[in-house]
Coordinates of C-alpha atoms in Angstrom, one line a residue:
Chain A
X30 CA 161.0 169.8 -104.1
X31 CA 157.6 168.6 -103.6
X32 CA 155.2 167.8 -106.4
X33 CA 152.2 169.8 -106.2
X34 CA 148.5 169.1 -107.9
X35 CA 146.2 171.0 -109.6
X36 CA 142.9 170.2 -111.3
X37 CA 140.9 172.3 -113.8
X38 CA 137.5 171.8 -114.6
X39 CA 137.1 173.0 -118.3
X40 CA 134.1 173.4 -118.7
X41 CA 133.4 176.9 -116.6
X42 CA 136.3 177.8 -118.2
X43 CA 136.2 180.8 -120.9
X44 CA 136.1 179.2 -124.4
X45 CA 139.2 180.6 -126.8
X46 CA 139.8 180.9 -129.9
X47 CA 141.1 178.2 -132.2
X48 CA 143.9 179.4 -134.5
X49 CA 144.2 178.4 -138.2
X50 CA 140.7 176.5 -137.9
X51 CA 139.6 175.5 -141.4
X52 CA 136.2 174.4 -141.1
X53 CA 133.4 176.2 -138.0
X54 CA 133.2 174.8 -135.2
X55 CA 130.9 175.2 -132.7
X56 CA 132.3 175.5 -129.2
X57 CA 129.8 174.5 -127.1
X58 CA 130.7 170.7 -128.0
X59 CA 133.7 171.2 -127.3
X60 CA 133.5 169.6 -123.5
X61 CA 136.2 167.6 -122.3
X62 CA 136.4 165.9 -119.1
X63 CA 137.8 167.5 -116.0
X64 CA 141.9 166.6 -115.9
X65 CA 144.5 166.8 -113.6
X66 CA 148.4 167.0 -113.9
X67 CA 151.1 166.2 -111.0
X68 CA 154.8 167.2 -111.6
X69 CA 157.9 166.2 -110.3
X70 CA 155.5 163.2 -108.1
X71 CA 158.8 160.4 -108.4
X72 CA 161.9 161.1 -107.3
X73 CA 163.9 159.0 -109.4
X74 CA 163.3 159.9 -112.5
X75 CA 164.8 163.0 -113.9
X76 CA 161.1 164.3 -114.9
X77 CA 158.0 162.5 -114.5
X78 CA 153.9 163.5 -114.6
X79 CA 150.8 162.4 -113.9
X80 CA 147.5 163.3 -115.9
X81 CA 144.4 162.4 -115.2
X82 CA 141.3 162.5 -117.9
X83 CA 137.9 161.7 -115.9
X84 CA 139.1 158.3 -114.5
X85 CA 141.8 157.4 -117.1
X86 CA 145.0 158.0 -115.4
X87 CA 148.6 157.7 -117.0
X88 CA 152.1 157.9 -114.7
X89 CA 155.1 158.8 -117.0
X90 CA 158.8 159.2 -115.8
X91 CA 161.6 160.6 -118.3
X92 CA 165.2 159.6 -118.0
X93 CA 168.2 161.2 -119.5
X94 CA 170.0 162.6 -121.2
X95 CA 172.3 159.5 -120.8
X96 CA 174.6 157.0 -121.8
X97 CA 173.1 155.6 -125.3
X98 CA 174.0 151.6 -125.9
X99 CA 176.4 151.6 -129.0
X100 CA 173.7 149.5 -131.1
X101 CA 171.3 152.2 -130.6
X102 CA 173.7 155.3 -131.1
X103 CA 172.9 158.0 -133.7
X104 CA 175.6 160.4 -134.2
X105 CA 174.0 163.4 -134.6
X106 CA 171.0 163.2 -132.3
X107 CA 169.8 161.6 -129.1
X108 CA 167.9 158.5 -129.2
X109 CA 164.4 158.7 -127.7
X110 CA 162.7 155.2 -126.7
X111 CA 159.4 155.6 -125.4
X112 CA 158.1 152.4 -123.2
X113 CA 154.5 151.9 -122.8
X114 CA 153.6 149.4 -119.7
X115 CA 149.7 148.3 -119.6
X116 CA 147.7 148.0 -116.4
X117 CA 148.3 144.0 -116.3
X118 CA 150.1 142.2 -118.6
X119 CA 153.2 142.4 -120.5
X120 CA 152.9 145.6 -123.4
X121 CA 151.9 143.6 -126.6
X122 CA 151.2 144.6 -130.2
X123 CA 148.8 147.4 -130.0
X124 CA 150.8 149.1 -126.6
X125 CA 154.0 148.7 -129.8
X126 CA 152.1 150.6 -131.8
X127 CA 150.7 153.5 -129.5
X128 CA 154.9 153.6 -128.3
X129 CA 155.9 153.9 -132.2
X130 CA 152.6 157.2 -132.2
X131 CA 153.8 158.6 -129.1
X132 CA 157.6 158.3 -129.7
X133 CA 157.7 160.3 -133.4
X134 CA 155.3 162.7 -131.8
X135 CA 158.0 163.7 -129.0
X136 CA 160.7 163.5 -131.4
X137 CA 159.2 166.1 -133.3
X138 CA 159.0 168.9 -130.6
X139 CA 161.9 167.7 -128.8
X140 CA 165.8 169.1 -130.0
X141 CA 167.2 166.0 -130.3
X142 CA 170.4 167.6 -132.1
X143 CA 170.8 169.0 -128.6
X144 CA 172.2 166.3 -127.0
X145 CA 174.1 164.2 -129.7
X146 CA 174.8 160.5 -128.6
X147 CA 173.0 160.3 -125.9
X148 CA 169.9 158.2 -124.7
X149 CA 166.1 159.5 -123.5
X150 CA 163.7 157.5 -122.2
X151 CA 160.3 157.8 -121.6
X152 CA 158.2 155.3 -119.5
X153 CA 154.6 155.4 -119.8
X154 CA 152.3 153.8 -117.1
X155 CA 148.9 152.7 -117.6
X156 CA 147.3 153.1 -113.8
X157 CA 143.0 153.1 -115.1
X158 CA 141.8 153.4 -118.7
X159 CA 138.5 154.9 -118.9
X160 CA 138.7 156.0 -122.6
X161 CA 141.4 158.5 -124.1
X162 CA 144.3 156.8 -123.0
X163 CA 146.3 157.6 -126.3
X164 CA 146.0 161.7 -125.7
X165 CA 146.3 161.5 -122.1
X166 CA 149.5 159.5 -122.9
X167 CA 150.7 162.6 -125.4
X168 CA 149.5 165.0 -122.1
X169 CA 151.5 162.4 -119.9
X170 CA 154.5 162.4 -122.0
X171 CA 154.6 166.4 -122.4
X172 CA 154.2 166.8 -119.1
X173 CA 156.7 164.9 -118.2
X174 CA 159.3 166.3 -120.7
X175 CA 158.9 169.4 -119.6
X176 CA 159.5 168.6 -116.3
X177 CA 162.9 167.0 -116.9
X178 CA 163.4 170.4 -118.2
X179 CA 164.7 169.1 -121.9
X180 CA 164.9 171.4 -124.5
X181 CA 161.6 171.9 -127.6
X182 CA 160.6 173.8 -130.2
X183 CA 156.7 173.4 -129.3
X184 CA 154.6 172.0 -126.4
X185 CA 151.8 169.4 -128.0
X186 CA 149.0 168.4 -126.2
X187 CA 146.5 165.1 -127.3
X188 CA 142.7 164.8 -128.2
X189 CA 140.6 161.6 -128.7
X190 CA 137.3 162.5 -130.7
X191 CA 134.4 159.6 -130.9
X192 CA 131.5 159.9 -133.7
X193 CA 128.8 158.3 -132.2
X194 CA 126.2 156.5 -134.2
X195 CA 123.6 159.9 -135.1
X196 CA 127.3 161.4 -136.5
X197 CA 127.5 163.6 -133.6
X198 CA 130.9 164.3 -132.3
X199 CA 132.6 163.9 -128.7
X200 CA 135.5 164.8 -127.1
X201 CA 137.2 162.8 -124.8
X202 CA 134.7 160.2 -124.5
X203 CA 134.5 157.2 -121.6
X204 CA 135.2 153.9 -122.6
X205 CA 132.1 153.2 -123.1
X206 CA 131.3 156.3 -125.4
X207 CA 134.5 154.9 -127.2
X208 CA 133.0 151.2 -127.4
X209 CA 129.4 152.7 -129.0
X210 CA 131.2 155.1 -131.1
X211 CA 131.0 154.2 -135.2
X212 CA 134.5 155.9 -135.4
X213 CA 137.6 157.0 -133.1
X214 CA 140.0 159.5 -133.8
X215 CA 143.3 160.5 -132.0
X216 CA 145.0 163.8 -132.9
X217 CA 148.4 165.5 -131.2
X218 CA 147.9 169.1 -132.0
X219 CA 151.1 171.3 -131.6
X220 CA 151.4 174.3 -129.6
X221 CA 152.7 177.1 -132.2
X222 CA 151.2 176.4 -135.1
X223 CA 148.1 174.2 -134.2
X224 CA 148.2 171.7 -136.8
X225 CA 148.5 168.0 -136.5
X226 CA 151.4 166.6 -135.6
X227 CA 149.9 162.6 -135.1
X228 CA 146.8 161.0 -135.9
X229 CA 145.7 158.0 -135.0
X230 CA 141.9 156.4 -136.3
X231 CA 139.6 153.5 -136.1
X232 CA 136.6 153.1 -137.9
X233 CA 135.5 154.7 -140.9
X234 CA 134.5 158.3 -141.2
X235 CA 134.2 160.9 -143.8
X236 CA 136.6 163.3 -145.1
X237 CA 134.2 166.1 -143.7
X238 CA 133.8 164.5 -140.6
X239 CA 137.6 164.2 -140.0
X240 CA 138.0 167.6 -140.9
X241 CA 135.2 168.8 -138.5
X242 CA 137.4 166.3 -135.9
X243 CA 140.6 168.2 -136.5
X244 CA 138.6 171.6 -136.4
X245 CA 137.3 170.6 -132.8
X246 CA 140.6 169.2 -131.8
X247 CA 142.1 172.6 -132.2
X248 CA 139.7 174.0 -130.3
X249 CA 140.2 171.7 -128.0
X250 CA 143.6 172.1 -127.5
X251 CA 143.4 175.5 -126.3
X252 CA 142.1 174.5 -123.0
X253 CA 144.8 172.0 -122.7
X254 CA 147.4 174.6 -123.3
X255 CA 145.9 176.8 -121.2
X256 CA 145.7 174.1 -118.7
X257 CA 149.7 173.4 -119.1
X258 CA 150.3 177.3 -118.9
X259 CA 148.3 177.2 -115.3
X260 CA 149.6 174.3 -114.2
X261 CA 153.3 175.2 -114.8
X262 CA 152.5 178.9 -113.4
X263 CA 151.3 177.6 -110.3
X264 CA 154.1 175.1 -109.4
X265 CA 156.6 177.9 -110.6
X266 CA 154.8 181.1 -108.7
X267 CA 156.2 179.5 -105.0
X268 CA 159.7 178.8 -106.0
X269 CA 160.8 182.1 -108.0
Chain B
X745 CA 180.9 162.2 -158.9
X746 CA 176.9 161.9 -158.5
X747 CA 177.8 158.6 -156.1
X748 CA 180.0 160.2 -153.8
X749 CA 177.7 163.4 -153.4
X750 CA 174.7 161.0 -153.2
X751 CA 176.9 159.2 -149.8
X752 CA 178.2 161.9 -148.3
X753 CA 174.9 164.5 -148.1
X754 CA 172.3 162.6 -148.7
X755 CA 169.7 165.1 -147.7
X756 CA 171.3 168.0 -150.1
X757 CA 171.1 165.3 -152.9
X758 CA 167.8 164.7 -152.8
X759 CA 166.7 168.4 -152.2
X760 CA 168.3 169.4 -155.5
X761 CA 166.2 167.3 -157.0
X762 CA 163.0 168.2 -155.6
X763 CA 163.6 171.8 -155.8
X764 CA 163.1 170.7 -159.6
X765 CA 159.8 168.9 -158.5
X766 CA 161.5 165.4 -159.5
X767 CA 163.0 162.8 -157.4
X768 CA 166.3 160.7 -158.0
X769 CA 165.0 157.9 -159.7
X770 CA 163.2 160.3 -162.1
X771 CA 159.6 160.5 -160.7
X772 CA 157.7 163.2 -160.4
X773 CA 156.7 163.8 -156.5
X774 CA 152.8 162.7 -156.9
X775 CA 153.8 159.5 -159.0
X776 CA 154.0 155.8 -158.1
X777 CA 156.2 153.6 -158.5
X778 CA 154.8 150.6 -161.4
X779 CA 152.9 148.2 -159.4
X780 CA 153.1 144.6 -160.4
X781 CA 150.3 142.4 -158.8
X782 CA 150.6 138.7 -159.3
X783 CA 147.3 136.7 -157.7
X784 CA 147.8 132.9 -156.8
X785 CA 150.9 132.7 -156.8
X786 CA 151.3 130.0 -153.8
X787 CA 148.9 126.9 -154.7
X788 CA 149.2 125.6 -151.7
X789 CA 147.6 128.5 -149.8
X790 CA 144.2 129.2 -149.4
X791 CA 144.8 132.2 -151.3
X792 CA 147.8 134.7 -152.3
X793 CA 149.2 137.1 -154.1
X794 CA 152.3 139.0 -155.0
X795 CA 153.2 142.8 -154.8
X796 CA 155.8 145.0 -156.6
X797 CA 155.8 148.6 -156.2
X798 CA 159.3 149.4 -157.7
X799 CA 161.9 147.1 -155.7
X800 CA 159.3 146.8 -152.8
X801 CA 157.6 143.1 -152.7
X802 CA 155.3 141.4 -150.6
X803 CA 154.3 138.1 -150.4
X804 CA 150.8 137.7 -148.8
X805 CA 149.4 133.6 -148.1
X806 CA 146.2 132.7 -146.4
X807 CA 145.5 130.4 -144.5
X808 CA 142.4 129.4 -143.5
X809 CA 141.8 126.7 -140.3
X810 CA 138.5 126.0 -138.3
X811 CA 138.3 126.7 -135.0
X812 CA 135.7 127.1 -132.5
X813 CA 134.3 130.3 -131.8
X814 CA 135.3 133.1 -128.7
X815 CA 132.8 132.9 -126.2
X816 CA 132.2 136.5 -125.8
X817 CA 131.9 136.3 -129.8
X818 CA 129.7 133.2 -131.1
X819 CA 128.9 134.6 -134.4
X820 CA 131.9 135.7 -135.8
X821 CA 135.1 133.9 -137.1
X822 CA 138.4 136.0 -137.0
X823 CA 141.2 137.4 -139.0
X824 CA 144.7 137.6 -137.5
X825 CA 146.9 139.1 -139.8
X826 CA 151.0 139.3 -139.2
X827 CA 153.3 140.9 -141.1
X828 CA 157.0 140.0 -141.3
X829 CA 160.0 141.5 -142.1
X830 CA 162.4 139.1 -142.3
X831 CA 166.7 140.0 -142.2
X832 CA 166.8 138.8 -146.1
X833 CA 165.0 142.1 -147.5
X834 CA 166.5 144.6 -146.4
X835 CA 169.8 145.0 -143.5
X836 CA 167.9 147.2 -141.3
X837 CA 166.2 144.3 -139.7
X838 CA 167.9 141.6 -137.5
X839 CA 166.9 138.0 -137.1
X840 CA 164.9 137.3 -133.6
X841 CA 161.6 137.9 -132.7
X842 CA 159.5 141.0 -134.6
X843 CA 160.7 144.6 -134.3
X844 CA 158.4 147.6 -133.7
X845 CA 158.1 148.7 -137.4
X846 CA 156.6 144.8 -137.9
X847 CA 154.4 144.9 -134.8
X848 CA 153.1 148.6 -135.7
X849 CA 152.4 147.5 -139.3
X850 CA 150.7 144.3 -137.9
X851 CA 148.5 146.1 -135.9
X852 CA 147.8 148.6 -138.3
X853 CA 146.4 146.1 -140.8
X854 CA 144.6 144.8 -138.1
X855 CA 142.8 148.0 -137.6
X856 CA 142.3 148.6 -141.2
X857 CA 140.6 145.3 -141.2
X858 CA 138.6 146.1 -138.7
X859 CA 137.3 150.0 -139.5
X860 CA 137.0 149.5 -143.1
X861 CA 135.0 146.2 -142.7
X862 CA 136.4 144.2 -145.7
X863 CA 135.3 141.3 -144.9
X864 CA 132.4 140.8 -142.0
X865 CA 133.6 138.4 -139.5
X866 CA 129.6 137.1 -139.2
X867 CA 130.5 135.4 -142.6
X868 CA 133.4 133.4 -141.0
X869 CA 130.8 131.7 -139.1
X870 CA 129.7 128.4 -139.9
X871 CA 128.2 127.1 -136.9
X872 CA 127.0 129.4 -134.2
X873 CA 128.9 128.9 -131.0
X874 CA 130.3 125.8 -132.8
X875 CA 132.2 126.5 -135.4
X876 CA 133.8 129.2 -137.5
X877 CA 136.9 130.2 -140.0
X878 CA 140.1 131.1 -139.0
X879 CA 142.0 133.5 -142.2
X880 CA 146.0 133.6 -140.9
X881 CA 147.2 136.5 -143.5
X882 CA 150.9 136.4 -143.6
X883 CA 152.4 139.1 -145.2
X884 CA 156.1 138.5 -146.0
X885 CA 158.2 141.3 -147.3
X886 CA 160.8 140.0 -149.8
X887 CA 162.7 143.5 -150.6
X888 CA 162.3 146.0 -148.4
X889 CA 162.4 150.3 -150.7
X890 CA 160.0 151.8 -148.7
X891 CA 156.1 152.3 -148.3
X892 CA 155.3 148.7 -147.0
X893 CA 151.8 149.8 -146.1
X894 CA 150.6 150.4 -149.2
X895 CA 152.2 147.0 -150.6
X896 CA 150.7 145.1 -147.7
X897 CA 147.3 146.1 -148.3
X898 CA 147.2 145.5 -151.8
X899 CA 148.8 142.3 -151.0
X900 CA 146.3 141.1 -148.8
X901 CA 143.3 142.4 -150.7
X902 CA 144.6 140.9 -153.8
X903 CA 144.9 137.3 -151.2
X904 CA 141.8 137.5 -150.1
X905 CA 139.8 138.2 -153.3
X906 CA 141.7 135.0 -154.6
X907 CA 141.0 133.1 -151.7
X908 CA 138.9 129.6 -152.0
X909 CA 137.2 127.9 -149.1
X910 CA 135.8 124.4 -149.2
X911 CA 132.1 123.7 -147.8
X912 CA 132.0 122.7 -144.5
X913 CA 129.0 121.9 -142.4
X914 CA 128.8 120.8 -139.0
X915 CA 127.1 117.6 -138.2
X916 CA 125.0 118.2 -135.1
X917 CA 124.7 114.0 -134.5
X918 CA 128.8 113.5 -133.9
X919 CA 129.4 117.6 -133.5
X920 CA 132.2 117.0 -135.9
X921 CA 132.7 119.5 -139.0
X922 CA 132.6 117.7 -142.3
X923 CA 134.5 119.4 -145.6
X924 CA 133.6 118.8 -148.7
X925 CA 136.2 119.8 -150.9
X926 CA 134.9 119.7 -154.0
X927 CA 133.0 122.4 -153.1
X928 CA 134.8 126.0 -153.0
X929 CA 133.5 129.1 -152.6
X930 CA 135.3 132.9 -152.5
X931 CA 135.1 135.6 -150.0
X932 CA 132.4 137.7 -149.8
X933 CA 134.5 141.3 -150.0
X934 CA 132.3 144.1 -149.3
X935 CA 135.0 147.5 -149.4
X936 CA 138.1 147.9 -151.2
X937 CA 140.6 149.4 -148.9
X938 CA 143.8 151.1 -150.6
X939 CA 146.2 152.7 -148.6
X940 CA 148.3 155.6 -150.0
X941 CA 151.4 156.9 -148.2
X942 CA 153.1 160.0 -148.4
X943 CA 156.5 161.5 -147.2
X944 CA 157.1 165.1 -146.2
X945 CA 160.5 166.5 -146.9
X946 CA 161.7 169.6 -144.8
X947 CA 158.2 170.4 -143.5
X948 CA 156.5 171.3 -147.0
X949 CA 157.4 169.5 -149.2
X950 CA 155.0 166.3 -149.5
X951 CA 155.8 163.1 -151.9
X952 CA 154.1 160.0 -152.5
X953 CA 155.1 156.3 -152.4
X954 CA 158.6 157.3 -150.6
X955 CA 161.3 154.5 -151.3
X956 CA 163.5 153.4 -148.1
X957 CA 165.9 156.0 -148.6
X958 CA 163.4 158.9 -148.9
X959 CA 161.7 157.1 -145.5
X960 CA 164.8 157.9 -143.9
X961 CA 165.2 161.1 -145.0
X962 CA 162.0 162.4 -144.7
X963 CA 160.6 164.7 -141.6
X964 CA 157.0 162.8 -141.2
X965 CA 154.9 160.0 -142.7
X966 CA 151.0 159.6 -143.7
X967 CA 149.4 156.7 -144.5
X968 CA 145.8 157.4 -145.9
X969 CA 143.2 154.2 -146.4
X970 CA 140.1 155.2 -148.8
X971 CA 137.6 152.5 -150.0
X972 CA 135.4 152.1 -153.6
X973 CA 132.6 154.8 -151.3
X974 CA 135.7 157.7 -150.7
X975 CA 135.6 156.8 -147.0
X976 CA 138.2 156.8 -145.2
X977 CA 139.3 154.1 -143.1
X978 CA 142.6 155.1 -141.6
X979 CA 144.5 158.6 -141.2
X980 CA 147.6 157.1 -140.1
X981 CA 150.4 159.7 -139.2
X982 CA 152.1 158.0 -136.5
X983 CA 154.4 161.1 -135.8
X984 CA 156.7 163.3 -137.0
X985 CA 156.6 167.8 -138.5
X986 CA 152.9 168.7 -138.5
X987 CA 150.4 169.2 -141.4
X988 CA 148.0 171.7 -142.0
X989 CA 144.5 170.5 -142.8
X990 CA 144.8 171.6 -146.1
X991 CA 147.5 169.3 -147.2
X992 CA 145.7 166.2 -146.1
X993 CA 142.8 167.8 -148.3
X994 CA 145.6 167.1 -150.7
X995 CA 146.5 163.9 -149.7
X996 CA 142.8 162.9 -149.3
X997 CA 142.6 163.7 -153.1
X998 CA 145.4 162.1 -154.2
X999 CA 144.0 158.7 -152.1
X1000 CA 141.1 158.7 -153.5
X1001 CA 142.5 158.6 -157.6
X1002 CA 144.9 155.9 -156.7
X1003 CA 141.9 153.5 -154.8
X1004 CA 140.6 153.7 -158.2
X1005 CA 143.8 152.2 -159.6
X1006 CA 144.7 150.1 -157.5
X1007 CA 141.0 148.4 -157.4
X1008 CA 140.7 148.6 -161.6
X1009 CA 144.6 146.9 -161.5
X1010 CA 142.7 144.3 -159.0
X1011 CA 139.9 143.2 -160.7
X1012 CA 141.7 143.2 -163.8
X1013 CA 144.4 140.8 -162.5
X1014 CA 141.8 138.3 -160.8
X1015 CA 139.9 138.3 -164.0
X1016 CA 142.6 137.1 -165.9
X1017 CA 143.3 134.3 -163.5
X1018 CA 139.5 133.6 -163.3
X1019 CA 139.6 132.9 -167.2
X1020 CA 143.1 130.3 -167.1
X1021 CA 141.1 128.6 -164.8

């Protein structure tokens, strides 16, 4: 089956309702960049994505269930290893780190009990970071998992907020929003609940201004899920 | 009887203790473990200091070398910090080159480093363009029972408040840096980082400075870094069940009582080595 594209534009889109929001938050900042999401784009892979933030673009193929290596079995769940490859470069400390963030984050909506003693893995690759590469690597890696059609108890979706230097905050910002910025905050918000499920921050920040982060993530994520409800609606609308 | 039930479900065992809001080795679920602290412990090191929370240690050593500035960075020294987690504490880790757990904390002290502004890397410089101060902070674990976050930020806060550098200033004539070591002078530490991590046990259930067992067991992990001004530097939850805002209120709370400690149990420490001196 072909792949087939779609791109949303978010910001002409109907604002929703974020559920379980603790503190106001005012929806008009909520803008995000325009994204796009391929499915089902490589054939060898048994699920793979692509999402596109603005110009940051993330490829991510999904392999398994399979064959675990004995040093690496666990007997009552599958193992998931999540590789992260840069742009150039061999992956080095800080892609280890992002791998460790976006590997417990998929092991906590996936059913790993599902498939006992076996092995999934999830490449991630970098193709152009302009800002946001950690949530559009969650979107990547949802994406993806879907795709390869493996079982979860929730979808989860990623948002990077920036505080720039007057304290006001932005969603999805550039890299070079992210470079001015006086503090950087990565959130994976779940699907059923809408709480956090990762987080991820540089720089130093309030408690209120984290919680008015989280607050606008939520929000946030609505348009994403909305976005993955489209997107999966459209592909599936031809076939069945 | 206790032992084999302890083996064979671990996960029951410890529930039936929580459900009594106590934990195994007979801690409540928002207490620490004792923390030792142990300042200068290496002479030979720039500075140092040794950790104990419980069974946990961790040795931190700086090192300081000069070096000549990035280009892109003139002004500023650096700090490269690396922790390692050698086969001897604990059998989870194999001998070879660093597993993910070490890189991801490595990094992660990086970036607390870096957001929480401990030390400012403009001090570092001695020479603009020329020279400048290179601090290697080595944090060696020694036994490995859980939360080596916490442990390696005290450590290395603990190191670097003890850390001595000699006087060095670059002569222009031979562009050669001389040292006078007669001379020493501390850091200058602006914030007070202390990390505080927390465990949550079948989605609801959240305890503080987990042990390796409870790591294992547990559902998700949060790592929260306040300073002395109740900022935070770091909301580290690399994963794992999710968490309603209102529990990291919580945890945000419980943070902030323990920076206190832990910065008190500092000062009082370094004091006491300031006065054998």
């Amino acid at each position: 089956m072909r792949g087939k594209q779609m791109t949303s534009s978010p910001r002409d889109e109907p604002l929703f309702h974020g559920g379980g929001v603790m503190e106001a938050c005012d929806s008009s900042r909520v803008s995000l960049r325009e994204f796009g999401c391929e499915q089902n784009l490589l054939s060898r892979p048994d699920g793979s994505a692509s999402f596109i933030h603005g110009d940051t673009s993330v490829y991510a193929g999904v392999y398994g269930p399979a064959e675990v290596k004995v040093s690496k079995e666990i007997y009552d769940r599958a193992t998931l290893e999540v590789l992260i490859q840069p742009k150039v470069g061999l992956p080095s400390v800080r892609e280890r780190s992002q791998e460790q963030c976006v590997r417990e984050t998929c092991e906590a909506s996936l059913l790993l009990s599902l498939h006992p003693r076996s092995s999934l893995t999830l490449i991630l690759q970098v193709l152009h970071d302009d800002g946001s590469l950690l949530s559009c690597f969650l979107n990547a890696a949802c994406m993806a998992l879907m795709d390869a059609g493996l079982p979860m108890s929730c979808l989860f979706c990623g948002v990077t907020c920036a505080i720039d230097a007057d304290g006001q905050i932005i969603t999805d910002p550039t890299a070079a929003q992210e470079k001015e910025s006086r503090a950087l905050m990565t959130f994976a918000i779940d699907s059923t609940q809408r709480n956090v499920l990762m987080s991820s921050t540089k720089g130093s920040f309030s408690v209120n201004e984290l919680q008015q982060c989280i607050a606008v993530s939520q929000t946030a994520s609505e348009k994403i899920f909305q976005f993955y409800r489209d997107s999966v609606q459209r592909r599936y609308s031809k076939t069945l | 009887m206790a032992a084999g039930f302890k083996t064979v479900e671990p996960l029951e065992y410890h529930r039936s203790f929580l459900k009594e809001n106590c934990r195994p080795d007979g801690r409540e679920l928002s207490e620490f473990r004792t923390t030792t602290l142990n300042i200068g412990s290496i002479s030979t090191a720039n500075g140092s200091a040794l950790v104990k929370f419980g069974n946990t240690t961790v040795m931190c050593g700086i090192k300081a070398e000069l070096a000549n500035p990035t280009v892109e960075t003139p002004g500023k020294g650096y700090i490269v910090p690396n922790v390692d987690l050698p086969p001897l504490c604990s059998s989870r880790f194999r001998p070879g080159p660093p597993g993910e757990q070490a890189q991801a904390a490595s990094q992660f002290i990086a970036d607390v480093i870096e957001s929480s502004g401990v030390i400012q890397t403009e001090d570092l410089c001695i020479d603009r363009g020329k020279l400048c101060w290179v601090l290697y902070c080595d944090m060696m674990c020694l036994d490995y029972d859980g939360n080596l976050l916490d442990a390696c930020i005290v450590a290395l806060l603990a190191a670097l408040k003890n850390t001595r550098l000699p006087e060095v200033t670059f002569n222009t004539e031979t562009s050669a840096p001389e040292v006078n070591s007669e001379k020493r002078q501390g850091l200058c530490i602006r914030k007070h980082p202390v990390a505080t991590s927390f465990c949550i046990f079948d989605d609801s259930i959240l305890i503080v400075d987990p042990t390796a067992e409870e790591e294992s067991l547990a559902t998700a992990q949060l790592t929260v870094v306040t300073d002395e001004e109740d900022r935070l530097c770091s909301v580290h939850k690399p994963g794992g069940t999710s968490m309603s805002g209102q529990k990291l209120q919580e945890c945000i709370s419980r943070a902030t009582a323990r920076q206190r400690e832990i910065q008190k149990l500092i000062d009082k420490v370094a004091h006491s080595v300031k006065m054998e001196q």
